[in-house]
mmCIF file of C-alpha atoms in Angstrom:
data_model
loop_
_atom_site.group_PDB
_atom_site.id
_atom_site.type_symbol
_atom_site.label_atom_id
_atom_site.label_comp_id
_atom_site.label_asym_id
_atom_site.label_seq_id
_atom_site.Cartn_x
_atom_site.Cartn_y
_atom_site.Cartn_z
ATOM 1 C CA UNK R 4 -15.712 -75.835 -60.102
ATOM 2 C CA UNK R 5 -17.288 -73.779 -62.706
ATOM 3 C CA UNK R 6 -18.297 -69.767 -61.834
ATOM 4 C CA UNK R 7 -19.357 -69.840 -58.270
ATOM 5 C CA UNK R 8 -17.817 -66.753 -57.548
ATOM 6 C CA UNK R 9 -17.825 -64.912 -60.974
ATOM 7 C CA UNK R 10 -17.426 -61.273 -60.137
ATOM 8 C CA UNK R 11 -15.664 -61.888 -56.297
ATOM 9 C CA UNK R 12 -12.729 -59.862 -55.755
ATOM 10 C CA UNK R 13 -9.736 -61.346 -54.359
ATOM 11 C CA UNK R 14 -6.314 -60.245 -53.065
ATOM 12 C CA UNK R 15 -3.320 -63.172 -52.294
ATOM 13 C CA UNK R 16 -0.399 -61.118 -50.248
ATOM 14 C CA UNK R 17 2.620 -64.046 -51.129
ATOM 15 C CA UNK R 18 3.418 -65.691 -54.523
ATOM 16 C CA UNK R 19 5.078 -68.470 -52.545
ATOM 17 C CA UNK R 20 3.077 -71.674 -51.917
ATOM 18 C CA UNK R 21 -0.161 -71.407 -50.314
ATOM 19 C CA UNK R 22 -0.910 -68.073 -52.709
ATOM 20 C CA UNK R 23 -0.559 -69.581 -56.255
ATOM 21 C CA UNK R 24 -2.314 -72.965 -54.800
ATOM 22 C CA UNK R 25 -5.490 -71.133 -54.551
ATOM 23 C CA UNK R 26 -5.271 -68.882 -57.134
ATOM 24 C CA UNK R 27 -5.528 -71.853 -59.520
ATOM 25 C CA UNK R 28 -8.740 -72.516 -57.040
ATOM 26 C CA UNK R 29 -10.240 -69.455 -57.518
ATOM 27 C CA UNK R 30 -9.343 -68.624 -60.716
ATOM 28 C CA UNK R 31 -11.434 -72.474 -61.588
ATOM 29 C CA UNK R 32 -13.942 -70.675 -59.663
ATOM 30 C CA UNK R 33 -14.230 -67.578 -61.590
ATOM 31 C CA UNK R 34 -12.917 -65.500 -59.795
ATOM 32 C CA UNK R 35 -11.234 -61.856 -60.094
ATOM 33 C CA UNK R 36 -7.857 -63.079 -58.432
ATOM 34 C CA UNK R 37 -5.072 -60.272 -57.842
ATOM 35 C CA UNK R 38 -1.471 -62.256 -56.048
ATOM 36 C CA UNK R 39 0.264 -59.567 -55.025
ATOM 37 C CA UNK R 40 4.870 -60.801 -53.762
ATOM 38 C CA UNK R 41 7.082 -58.228 -52.322
ATOM 39 C CA UNK R 42 10.529 -60.139 -54.188
ATOM 40 C CA UNK R 43 10.487 -59.139 -57.797
ATOM 41 C CA UNK R 44 10.020 -62.325 -59.134
ATOM 42 C CA UNK R 45 9.484 -65.745 -58.337
ATOM 43 C CA UNK R 46 11.909 -67.574 -55.531
ATOM 44 C CA UNK R 47 14.559 -69.759 -56.881
ATOM 45 C CA UNK R 48 16.186 -70.390 -53.522
ATOM 46 C CA UNK R 49 15.002 -73.362 -50.835
ATOM 47 C CA UNK R 50 15.360 -76.817 -50.816
ATOM 48 C CA UNK R 51 13.207 -79.899 -51.675
ATOM 49 C CA UNK R 52 9.353 -79.704 -50.289
ATOM 50 C CA UNK R 53 7.264 -83.110 -50.422
ATOM 51 C CA UNK R 54 4.285 -84.698 -50.144
ATOM 52 C CA UNK R 55 2.699 -87.298 -48.333
ATOM 53 C CA UNK R 56 -0.713 -89.966 -48.041
ATOM 54 C CA UNK R 57 -3.646 -90.085 -50.464
ATOM 55 C CA UNK R 58 -4.762 -86.350 -48.658
ATOM 56 C CA UNK R 59 -1.673 -84.250 -50.243
ATOM 57 C CA UNK R 60 -1.789 -86.498 -53.817
ATOM 58 C CA UNK R 61 -5.420 -86.101 -54.239
ATOM 59 C CA UNK R 62 -4.756 -82.284 -53.600
ATOM 60 C CA UNK R 63 -2.762 -82.202 -56.243
ATOM 61 C CA UNK R 64 -4.983 -84.524 -58.785
ATOM 62 C CA UNK R 65 -7.665 -81.498 -57.882
ATOM 63 C CA UNK R 66 -4.927 -78.584 -58.691
ATOM 64 C CA UNK R 67 -4.401 -80.619 -61.907
ATOM 65 C CA UNK R 68 -0.983 -80.517 -60.942
ATOM 66 C CA UNK R 69 0.143 -84.274 -59.353
ATOM 67 C CA UNK R 70 1.584 -85.260 -63.286
ATOM 68 C CA UNK R 71 3.417 -82.234 -63.643
ATOM 69 C CA UNK R 72 5.412 -82.561 -60.504
ATOM 70 C CA UNK R 73 5.855 -86.287 -60.777
ATOM 71 C CA UNK R 74 7.910 -85.313 -63.984
ATOM 72 C CA UNK R 75 10.008 -82.804 -62.546
ATOM 73 C CA UNK R 76 10.501 -84.962 -58.494
ATOM 74 C CA UNK R 77 14.206 -85.210 -57.161
ATOM 75 C CA UNK R 78 13.994 -88.768 -56.919
ATOM 76 C CA UNK R 79 16.044 -88.765 -53.927
ATOM 77 C CA UNK R 80 14.992 -87.889 -50.126
ATOM 78 C CA UNK R 81 17.188 -89.862 -48.425
ATOM 79 C CA UNK R 82 18.592 -87.802 -45.579
ATOM 80 C CA UNK R 83 22.165 -89.497 -44.402
ATOM 81 C CA UNK R 84 24.650 -88.185 -41.520
ATOM 82 C CA UNK R 85 27.695 -88.536 -41.519
ATOM 83 C CA UNK R 86 31.224 -87.923 -39.825
ATOM 84 C CA UNK R 87 33.493 -85.558 -40.755
ATOM 85 C CA UNK R 88 35.240 -88.606 -42.789
ATOM 86 C CA UNK R 89 32.022 -89.467 -44.413
ATOM 87 C CA UNK R 90 31.728 -92.115 -43.119
ATOM 88 C CA UNK R 91 27.464 -93.037 -42.795
ATOM 89 C CA UNK R 92 26.534 -92.807 -38.634
ATOM 90 C CA UNK R 93 22.630 -93.859 -40.224
ATOM 91 C CA UNK R 94 20.303 -92.945 -42.925
ATOM 92 C CA UNK R 95 16.319 -92.149 -42.966
ATOM 93 C CA UNK R 96 14.770 -93.569 -46.050
ATOM 94 C CA UNK R 97 12.912 -91.750 -48.977
ATOM 95 C CA UNK R 98 10.109 -92.305 -47.553
ATOM 96 C CA UNK R 99 10.219 -90.243 -44.611
ATOM 97 C CA UNK R 100 12.504 -87.296 -45.651
ATOM 98 C CA UNK R 101 10.960 -87.715 -49.271
ATOM 99 C CA UNK R 102 7.813 -88.384 -48.702
ATOM 100 C CA UNK R 103 5.596 -89.529 -52.135
ATOM 101 C CA UNK R 104 6.874 -86.862 -54.385
ATOM 102 C CA UNK R 105 9.549 -84.709 -53.436
ATOM 103 C CA UNK R 106 10.283 -81.230 -55.070
ATOM 104 C CA UNK R 107 12.637 -78.612 -55.278
ATOM 105 C CA UNK R 108 10.711 -75.386 -54.537
ATOM 106 C CA UNK R 109 11.165 -73.357 -57.054
ATOM 107 C CA UNK R 110 9.718 -76.393 -59.585
ATOM 108 C CA UNK R 111 6.993 -76.114 -56.984
ATOM 109 C CA UNK R 112 6.610 -72.460 -57.176
ATOM 110 C CA UNK R 113 6.643 -72.283 -61.033
ATOM 111 C CA UNK R 114 4.083 -75.169 -62.261
ATOM 112 C CA UNK R 115 1.798 -73.471 -59.813
ATOM 113 C CA UNK R 116 2.542 -70.284 -61.049
ATOM 114 C CA UNK R 117 2.148 -71.568 -64.789
ATOM 115 C CA UNK R 118 -1.186 -73.911 -63.417
ATOM 116 C CA UNK R 119 -2.886 -69.847 -63.094
ATOM 117 C CA UNK R 120 -0.905 -66.684 -64.932
ATOM 118 C CA UNK R 121 -3.265 -66.659 -67.570
ATOM 119 C CA UNK R 122 -5.919 -66.630 -65.375
ATOM 120 C CA UNK R 123 -4.955 -64.695 -62.581
ATOM 121 C CA UNK R 124 -3.213 -61.241 -62.284
ATOM 122 C CA UNK R 125 0.648 -61.438 -60.677
ATOM 123 C CA UNK R 126 2.192 -58.210 -59.617
ATOM 124 C CA UNK R 127 5.389 -58.434 -58.362
ATOM 125 C CA UNK R 128 7.724 -56.559 -56.485
ATOM 126 C CA UNK R 129 5.223 -54.191 -54.554
ATOM 127 C CA UNK R 130 3.453 -55.085 -51.302
ATOM 128 C CA UNK R 131 0.439 -54.125 -49.142
ATOM 129 C CA UNK R 132 0.816 -50.968 -46.882
ATOM 130 C CA UNK R 133 -2.796 -50.769 -45.091
ATOM 131 C CA UNK R 134 -6.072 -52.418 -44.982
ATOM 132 C CA UNK R 135 -9.402 -50.551 -44.009
ATOM 133 C CA UNK R 136 -13.176 -52.529 -44.627
ATOM 134 C CA UNK R 137 -15.416 -50.766 -46.364
ATOM 135 C CA UNK R 138 -18.886 -50.162 -47.551
ATOM 136 C CA UNK R 139 -17.941 -52.460 -51.073
ATOM 137 C CA UNK R 140 -15.204 -54.165 -49.469
ATOM 138 C CA UNK R 141 -11.399 -53.746 -47.816
ATOM 139 C CA UNK R 142 -10.056 -51.159 -49.290
ATOM 140 C CA UNK R 143 -5.974 -51.786 -50.031
ATOM 141 C CA UNK R 144 -2.385 -49.298 -50.672
ATOM 142 C CA UNK R 145 0.159 -50.895 -51.866
ATOM 143 C CA UNK R 146 3.572 -50.015 -51.486
ATOM 144 C CA UNK R 147 3.979 -48.682 -54.967
ATOM 145 C CA UNK R 148 1.344 -46.611 -54.351
ATOM 146 C CA UNK R 149 -1.611 -47.982 -56.076
ATOM 147 C CA UNK R 150 -5.522 -49.071 -54.210
ATOM 148 C CA UNK R 151 -8.348 -51.326 -54.827
ATOM 149 C CA UNK R 152 -10.898 -52.571 -53.289
ATOM 150 C CA UNK R 153 -11.553 -56.495 -53.095
ATOM 151 C CA UNK R 154 -14.385 -58.819 -51.017
ATOM 152 C CA UNK R 155 -11.505 -60.591 -49.748
ATOM 153 C CA UNK R 156 -7.662 -60.151 -48.882
ATOM 154 C CA UNK R 157 -5.466 -63.312 -47.944
ATOM 155 C CA UNK R 158 -2.298 -63.265 -46.168
ATOM 156 C CA UNK R 159 -0.274 -65.827 -47.539
ATOM 157 C CA UNK R 160 2.791 -64.510 -46.851
ATOM 158 C CA UNK R 161 4.799 -66.733 -44.176
ATOM 159 C CA UNK R 162 5.902 -66.537 -41.056
ATOM 160 C CA UNK R 163 6.518 -62.542 -41.894
ATOM 161 C CA UNK R 164 3.029 -61.986 -42.915
ATOM 162 C CA UNK R 165 1.834 -57.833 -43.833
ATOM 163 C CA UNK R 166 -1.389 -58.872 -43.768
ATOM 164 C CA UNK R 167 -1.562 -60.349 -40.323
ATOM 165 C CA UNK R 168 -0.038 -57.728 -39.157
ATOM 166 C CA UNK R 169 -2.399 -54.874 -40.477
ATOM 167 C CA UNK R 170 -5.361 -57.277 -39.905
ATOM 168 C CA UNK R 171 -5.051 -58.516 -36.725
ATOM 169 C CA UNK R 172 -1.662 -57.652 -34.864
ATOM 170 C CA UNK R 173 1.273 -57.710 -34.285
ATOM 171 C CA UNK R 174 4.224 -60.510 -35.109
ATOM 172 C CA UNK R 175 5.795 -60.802 -32.028
ATOM 173 C CA UNK R 176 2.245 -61.651 -30.409
ATOM 174 C CA UNK R 177 2.104 -64.989 -32.964
ATOM 175 C CA UNK R 178 5.067 -66.159 -33.808
ATOM 176 C CA UNK R 179 7.904 -68.110 -30.866
ATOM 177 C CA UNK R 180 11.260 -68.862 -31.597
ATOM 178 C CA UNK R 181 12.228 -71.796 -31.465
ATOM 179 C CA UNK R 182 16.076 -71.139 -30.689
ATOM 180 C CA UNK R 183 17.276 -72.528 -34.110
ATOM 181 C CA UNK R 184 18.001 -70.736 -37.735
ATOM 182 C CA UNK R 185 18.431 -72.143 -41.728
ATOM 183 C CA UNK R 186 19.902 -71.009 -44.965
ATOM 184 C CA UNK R 187 20.114 -72.624 -47.747
ATOM 185 C CA UNK R 188 21.592 -72.233 -51.033
ATOM 186 C CA UNK R 189 22.639 -73.201 -54.292
ATOM 187 C CA UNK R 190 25.910 -73.874 -55.291
ATOM 188 C CA UNK R 191 28.175 -75.267 -57.476
ATOM 189 C CA UNK R 192 29.102 -79.021 -57.082
ATOM 190 C CA UNK R 193 32.303 -79.074 -57.025
ATOM 191 C CA UNK R 194 33.164 -80.985 -54.057
ATOM 192 C CA UNK R 195 31.036 -84.357 -55.440
ATOM 193 C CA UNK R 196 28.277 -84.645 -54.283
ATOM 194 C CA UNK R 197 25.381 -86.851 -54.500
ATOM 195 C CA UNK R 198 21.655 -86.680 -54.438
ATOM 196 C CA UNK R 199 21.656 -88.715 -51.416
ATOM 197 C CA UNK R 200 21.639 -85.529 -48.788
ATOM 198 C CA UNK R 201 24.693 -86.005 -46.205
ATOM 199 C CA UNK R 202 24.581 -83.851 -43.546
ATOM 200 C CA UNK R 203 27.703 -83.278 -40.950
ATOM 201 C CA UNK R 204 26.865 -82.102 -37.380
ATOM 202 C CA UNK R 205 28.623 -80.276 -34.354
ATOM 203 C CA UNK R 206 27.040 -80.125 -31.435
ATOM 204 C CA UNK R 207 24.169 -76.982 -32.311
ATOM 205 C CA UNK R 208 25.307 -76.899 -36.356
ATOM 206 C CA UNK R 209 24.266 -78.895 -38.914
ATOM 207 C CA UNK R 210 25.781 -78.322 -42.627
ATOM 208 C CA UNK R 211 24.120 -80.584 -45.348
ATOM 209 C CA UNK R 212 24.197 -80.947 -49.243
ATOM 210 C CA UNK R 213 23.068 -83.073 -52.028
ATOM 211 C CA UNK R 214 23.750 -82.528 -55.389
ATOM 212 C CA UNK R 215 20.615 -81.676 -58.269
ATOM 213 C CA UNK R 216 19.822 -85.293 -59.793
ATOM 214 C CA UNK R 217 18.593 -82.833 -62.697
ATOM 215 C CA UNK R 218 21.817 -80.570 -63.058
ATOM 216 C CA UNK R 219 24.075 -82.589 -60.965
ATOM 217 C CA UNK R 220 27.325 -80.093 -61.776
ATOM 218 C CA UNK R 221 24.945 -77.122 -59.007
ATOM 219 C CA UNK R 222 23.920 -78.962 -55.448
ATOM 220 C CA UNK R 223 22.285 -77.453 -52.872
ATOM 221 C CA UNK R 224 23.286 -77.205 -49.601
ATOM 222 C CA UNK R 225 21.630 -76.035 -46.394
ATOM 223 C CA UNK R 226 22.739 -75.000 -42.587
ATOM 224 C CA UNK R 227 21.130 -75.267 -39.019
ATOM 225 C CA UNK R 228 22.256 -74.317 -35.508
ATOM 226 C CA UNK R 229 21.535 -73.373 -32.259
ATOM 227 C CA UNK R 230 20.470 -69.599 -31.680
ATOM 228 C CA UNK R 231 18.627 -66.626 -29.995
ATOM 229 C CA UNK R 232 17.174 -64.136 -32.086
ATOM 230 C CA UNK R 233 19.868 -62.404 -34.285
ATOM 231 C CA UNK R 234 18.052 -59.428 -35.267
ATOM 232 C CA UNK R 235 18.953 -59.738 -38.731
ATOM 233 C CA UNK R 236 16.086 -58.505 -41.198
ATOM 234 C CA UNK R 237 13.964 -61.035 -43.122
ATOM 235 C CA UNK R 238 15.666 -59.274 -46.499
ATOM 236 C CA UNK R 239 18.915 -58.281 -45.128
ATOM 237 C CA UNK R 240 20.731 -60.755 -47.713
ATOM 238 C CA UNK R 241 23.769 -59.216 -46.501
ATOM 239 C CA UNK R 242 23.621 -59.255 -42.914
ATOM 240 C CA UNK R 243 22.031 -62.985 -43.098
ATOM 241 C CA UNK R 244 25.192 -63.887 -44.811
ATOM 242 C CA UNK R 245 27.590 -62.987 -42.337
ATOM 243 C CA UNK R 246 25.167 -64.866 -39.979
ATOM 244 C CA UNK R 247 25.948 -67.940 -41.638
ATOM 245 C CA UNK R 248 29.267 -67.274 -42.168
ATOM 246 C CA UNK R 249 30.049 -66.197 -37.920
ATOM 247 C CA UNK R 250 27.646 -69.254 -37.204
ATOM 248 C CA UNK R 251 30.315 -71.816 -38.885
ATOM 249 C CA UNK R 252 33.856 -70.447 -39.078
ATOM 250 C CA UNK R 253 36.204 -72.800 -38.210
ATOM 251 C CA UNK R 254 34.038 -76.134 -39.393
ATOM 252 C CA UNK R 255 35.290 -78.784 -40.866
ATOM 253 C CA UNK R 256 33.726 -81.529 -43.644
ATOM 254 C CA UNK R 257 32.811 -79.589 -46.648
ATOM 255 C CA UNK R 258 31.306 -76.733 -44.515
ATOM 256 C CA UNK R 259 34.600 -74.171 -45.797
ATOM 257 C CA UNK R 260 34.083 -74.650 -49.414
ATOM 258 C CA UNK R 261 30.217 -74.113 -49.012
ATOM 259 C CA UNK R 262 29.976 -71.306 -47.785
ATOM 260 C CA UNK R 263 32.560 -69.733 -50.354
ATOM 261 C CA UNK R 264 29.842 -70.178 -52.745
ATOM 262 C CA UNK R 265 28.139 -67.999 -50.405
ATOM 263 C CA UNK R 266 29.379 -64.877 -51.083
ATOM 264 C CA UNK R 267 27.704 -64.291 -54.722
ATOM 265 C CA UNK R 268 24.135 -66.078 -53.920
ATOM 266 C CA UNK R 269 21.448 -63.806 -55.755
ATOM 267 C CA UNK R 270 18.710 -65.527 -53.684
ATOM 268 C CA UNK R 271 19.288 -67.115 -50.164
ATOM 269 C CA UNK R 272 16.760 -68.833 -48.105
ATOM 270 C CA UNK R 273 17.052 -67.369 -44.886
ATOM 271 C CA UNK R 274 14.350 -67.598 -41.844
ATOM 272 C CA UNK R 275 14.543 -68.114 -37.991
ATOM 273 C CA UNK R 276 12.949 -71.428 -37.196
ATOM 274 C CA UNK R 277 9.741 -70.247 -35.291
ATOM 275 C CA UNK R 278 5.948 -71.783 -34.294
ATOM 276 C CA UNK R 279 3.328 -69.288 -35.332
ATOM 277 C CA UNK R 280 0.350 -69.336 -32.803
ATOM 278 C CA UNK R 281 -2.705 -66.857 -33.916
ATOM 279 C CA UNK R 282 -5.909 -67.398 -31.897
ATOM 280 C CA UNK R 283 -7.777 -66.602 -35.288
ATOM 281 C CA UNK R 284 -6.803 -66.818 -38.541
ATOM 282 C CA UNK R 285 -9.451 -64.522 -39.414
ATOM 283 C CA UNK R 286 -10.870 -61.465 -39.139
ATOM 284 C CA UNK R 287 -13.649 -58.845 -41.161
ATOM 285 C CA UNK R 288 -12.660 -59.663 -45.063
ATOM 286 C CA UNK R 289 -9.438 -60.631 -43.896
ATOM 287 C CA UNK R 290 -7.719 -63.908 -43.915
ATOM 288 C CA UNK R 291 -4.979 -65.975 -43.470
ATOM 289 C CA UNK R 292 -3.566 -68.966 -44.705
ATOM 290 C CA UNK R 293 -0.344 -71.572 -44.551
ATOM 291 C CA UNK R 294 2.497 -70.556 -42.402
ATOM 292 C CA UNK R 295 1.200 -66.850 -41.662
ATOM 293 C CA UNK R 296 -1.398 -69.279 -40.118
ATOM 294 C CA UNK R 297 0.088 -72.046 -38.134
ATOM 295 C CA UNK R 298 3.367 -71.586 -39.943
ATOM 296 C CA UNK R 299 6.794 -74.636 -38.292
ATOM 297 C CA UNK R 300 9.830 -73.042 -40.449
ATOM 298 C CA UNK R 301 11.030 -76.398 -41.569
ATOM 299 C CA UNK R 302 8.165 -78.935 -39.663
ATOM 300 C CA UNK R 303 8.002 -81.390 -42.149
ATOM 301 C CA UNK R 304 4.782 -80.918 -43.962
ATOM 302 C CA UNK R 305 4.299 -77.145 -43.892
ATOM 303 C CA UNK R 306 3.566 -77.333 -48.034
ATOM 304 C CA UNK R 307 1.429 -79.951 -48.047
ATOM 305 C CA UNK R 308 -0.925 -78.806 -45.004
ATOM 306 C CA UNK R 309 -0.629 -75.180 -46.764
ATOM 307 C CA UNK R 310 -1.499 -76.579 -50.275
ATOM 308 C CA UNK R 311 -4.406 -78.596 -47.992
ATOM 309 C CA UNK R 312 -5.497 -75.226 -46.717
ATOM 310 C CA UNK R 313 -5.844 -73.299 -49.839
ATOM 311 C CA UNK R 314 -7.567 -76.325 -51.495
ATOM 312 C CA UNK R 315 -10.634 -76.011 -48.418
ATOM 313 C CA UNK R 316 -10.400 -72.090 -48.772
ATOM 314 C CA UNK R 317 -11.169 -71.862 -51.815
ATOM 315 C CA UNK R 318 -13.289 -74.770 -51.853
ATOM 316 C CA UNK R 319 -15.511 -72.791 -49.025
ATOM 317 C CA UNK R 320 -15.832 -69.708 -50.514
ATOM 318 C CA UNK R 321 -17.233 -71.115 -53.520
ATOM 319 C CA UNK R 322 -19.822 -73.560 -51.905
ATOM 320 C CA UNK R 323 -20.807 -70.458 -49.825
ATOM 321 C CA UNK R 324 -20.888 -68.177 -52.916
ATOM 322 C CA UNK R 325 -18.269 -65.290 -51.600
ATOM 323 C CA UNK R 326 -20.177 -65.371 -48.157
ATOM 324 C CA UNK R 327 -16.580 -64.393 -46.471
ATOM 325 C CA UNK R 328 -18.410 -64.697 -42.756
ATOM 326 C CA UNK R 329 -19.454 -67.865 -43.390
ATOM 327 C CA UNK R 330 -16.630 -70.109 -46.010
ATOM 328 C CA UNK R 331 -13.910 -68.638 -43.091
ATOM 329 C CA UNK R 332 -15.597 -70.158 -40.832
ATOM 330 C CA UNK R 333 -15.900 -73.045 -42.324
ATOM 331 C CA UNK R 334 -12.724 -73.162 -43.361
ATOM 332 C CA UNK R 335 -11.060 -72.477 -40.003
ATOM 333 C CA UNK R 336 -13.132 -74.821 -38.426
ATOM 334 C CA UNK R 337 -12.062 -78.119 -41.038
ATOM 335 C CA UNK R 338 -8.261 -76.817 -40.873
ATOM 336 C CA UNK R 339 -7.399 -76.090 -37.506
ATOM 337 C CA UNK R 340 -7.069 -79.659 -36.286
ATOM 338 C CA UNK R 341 -5.641 -80.925 -39.489
ATOM 339 C CA UNK R 342 -2.780 -78.447 -39.350
ATOM 340 C CA UNK R 343 -2.451 -78.654 -35.389
ATOM 341 C CA UNK R 344 -1.153 -82.202 -35.284
ATOM 342 C CA UNK R 345 2.147 -81.860 -36.457
ATOM 343 C CA UNK R 346 2.529 -78.102 -35.201
ATOM 344 C CA UNK R 347 2.811 -79.450 -31.674
ATOM 345 C CA UNK R 348 5.715 -81.486 -32.451
ATOM 346 C CA UNK R 349 9.260 -80.806 -31.156
ATOM 347 C CA UNK R 350 11.357 -78.367 -32.954
ATOM 348 C CA UNK R 351 12.892 -79.362 -36.186
ATOM 349 C CA UNK R 352 16.008 -77.691 -35.371
ATOM 350 C CA UNK R 353 16.576 -79.870 -32.248
ATOM 351 C CA UNK R 354 16.446 -83.059 -34.334
ATOM 352 C CA UNK R 355 18.517 -81.734 -36.816
ATOM 353 C CA UNK R 356 21.021 -80.272 -35.097
ATOM 354 C CA UNK R 357 20.716 -81.815 -31.035
ATOM 355 C CA UNK R 358 23.002 -78.431 -29.013
ATOM 356 C CA UNK R 359 24.586 -80.448 -27.136
ATOM 357 C CA UNK R 360 26.891 -83.940 -27.358
ATOM 358 C CA UNK R 361 25.380 -85.642 -24.978
ATOM 359 C CA UNK R 362 22.055 -84.860 -27.008
ATOM 360 C CA UNK R 363 23.673 -85.592 -30.544
ATOM 361 C CA UNK R 364 24.767 -89.010 -29.270
ATOM 362 C CA UNK R 365 21.879 -90.315 -27.902
ATOM 363 C CA UNK R 366 19.865 -88.903 -31.605
ATOM 364 C CA UNK R 367 22.765 -91.378 -33.213
ATOM 365 C CA UNK R 368 21.779 -94.075 -31.279
ATOM 366 C CA UNK R 369 18.257 -93.833 -31.768
ATOM 367 C CA UNK R 370 18.721 -93.562 -35.137
ATOM 368 C CA UNK R 371 20.828 -96.501 -35.780
ATOM 369 C CA UNK R 372 17.573 -98.298 -35.299
ATOM 370 C CA UNK R 373 15.844 -99.863 -37.640
ATOM 371 C CA UNK R 374 12.934 -99.686 -35.901
ATOM 372 C CA UNK R 375 12.395 -96.047 -34.948
ATOM 373 C CA UNK R 376 13.557 -95.315 -38.382
ATOM 374 C CA UNK R 377 9.953 -97.086 -39.947
ATOM 375 C CA UNK R 378 7.959 -95.571 -36.605
ATOM 376 C CA UNK R 379 8.541 -91.996 -38.298
ATOM 377 C CA UNK R 380 8.014 -93.095 -41.242
ATOM 378 C CA UNK R 381 4.400 -94.157 -40.392
ATOM 379 C CA UNK R 382 3.395 -91.487 -37.996
ATOM 380 C CA UNK R 383 4.873 -89.041 -40.533
ATOM 381 C CA UNK R 384 2.588 -90.262 -43.181
ATOM 382 C CA UNK R 385 -0.700 -90.702 -40.410
ATOM 383 C CA UNK R 386 -0.367 -87.093 -39.573
ATOM 384 C CA UNK R 387 -0.858 -85.997 -43.215
ATOM 385 C CA UNK R 388 -4.313 -87.918 -43.974
ATOM 386 C CA UNK R 389 -7.546 -86.455 -43.246
ATOM 387 C CA UNK R 390 -10.488 -88.109 -43.050
ATOM 388 C CA UNK R 391 -12.632 -85.112 -43.190
ATOM 389 C CA UNK R 392 -11.524 -83.797 -46.167
ATOM 390 C CA UNK R 393 -14.946 -82.490 -48.187
ATOM 391 C CA UNK R 394 -15.022 -83.018 -52.247
ATOM 392 C CA UNK R 395 -15.570 -79.631 -53.325
ATOM 393 C CA UNK R 396 -16.911 -79.323 -57.261
#
C-alpha cells in the first residue's frame, strides 16, 4: 500500500485488537485515521490469545508485527484439567490451546498500538453518541461534546458495539446469550502456579490459573460458569466482581485464593459468552468488524479472524480508492464464509464447564483419548486457513 486513500477520513470505534490492526493498514494506505476508545487507556486485562495456520501468520507479516509478537509469545498454551488434589485428568497440547503464536491480549494490543500510534490519532475516554449520513460524509457526535465528519465509520467495538446499535439496530436483535459467563484477572502468583494452565471443574463451573512465563510472580485467573443473563452492566466492575464471588462461593481447590485476589483488581475482563449474528455488516458509510459483526465470546479464533478481517477491509478500501459501497460489499462477501466456519460450533462454555455431572464425565473421558486430541488440533488449524485471501499491495 502507498497513498491509495490519501485524504480519506476514517473513524474507528474500539482500540482493542481489530481496531488498531485496521488502523495500521489504513495508515499504510495514507488514510486520515482516528480511533476512539471508551476506556481511559489500552486495556490490560484479558487472557492469552493465539494465531494459528498460514492465513493468520501471513496477515501478521503483512501488518509488520509477526516478529515482535513472536518475541513476546507466552511459550505456554497447554491446558491441563486437574482434580481437587491437583492430579491430571487430561491435557490438551499447546498446538491446540496456544496455536502457532500465543500472546497475552495486552501485549498484542500494545504492539498494534505502537505500530500505528505515530500515524493514527487515538482518543481515549470518549465514545460515539450519534451518527448521521450527510452530504460530506458521516456526521459524528461524541460523548465528550466534540463532533466530526468522516468518509467511513468502523465499529470494531466488540460484542456490545455502539456503532452497530446506532447504525443497524439494538443489541438484543443480534446478540444471543449462550448460557455461560466468563471472567479473567491477574493475581499475585502466591500459590505455585506454573505456565501450563491448570483448570478445575465441578458441574457448571470452571476455575483456571496459569503463571506468567515472563514474570513468574504473577498469574492469570480465568473463571467460566453456567448462568442465565445476569443483568450486570458491562462496565460495572463492582457488580461483576460480586457476580463472580457469588458464582464460586464455597468451591475448593485454589478458588478461595483466586477470589481473594479479585477484590483490588483494577481491570477485570467480564462478559457473557454470546454469539453475534447480524444480517448485514454494513449500512451506508458504517461497517462492522470483528466481534461486533461475527463474535463468539471465547470462541478460539476470534482474535485471528478479527485481524484477518481488518486486513481484508483495509485492502478493499484501498483497492476501490475509498468507494465504501463497493469495498464494504467485497469485504463482507470475502469474510462471511471464513468467519462463519468457527461461529457455527457449540458454545465454548459447554466444553469448558459442562453443566451436569454426566456431561463433565463424558468430556473428561473423551479427551483422555489421544485420537480425539489430535483431531482437535488438525480441525482448528483447518478452520483458520483460507485459500481465498487476496494479496493486497
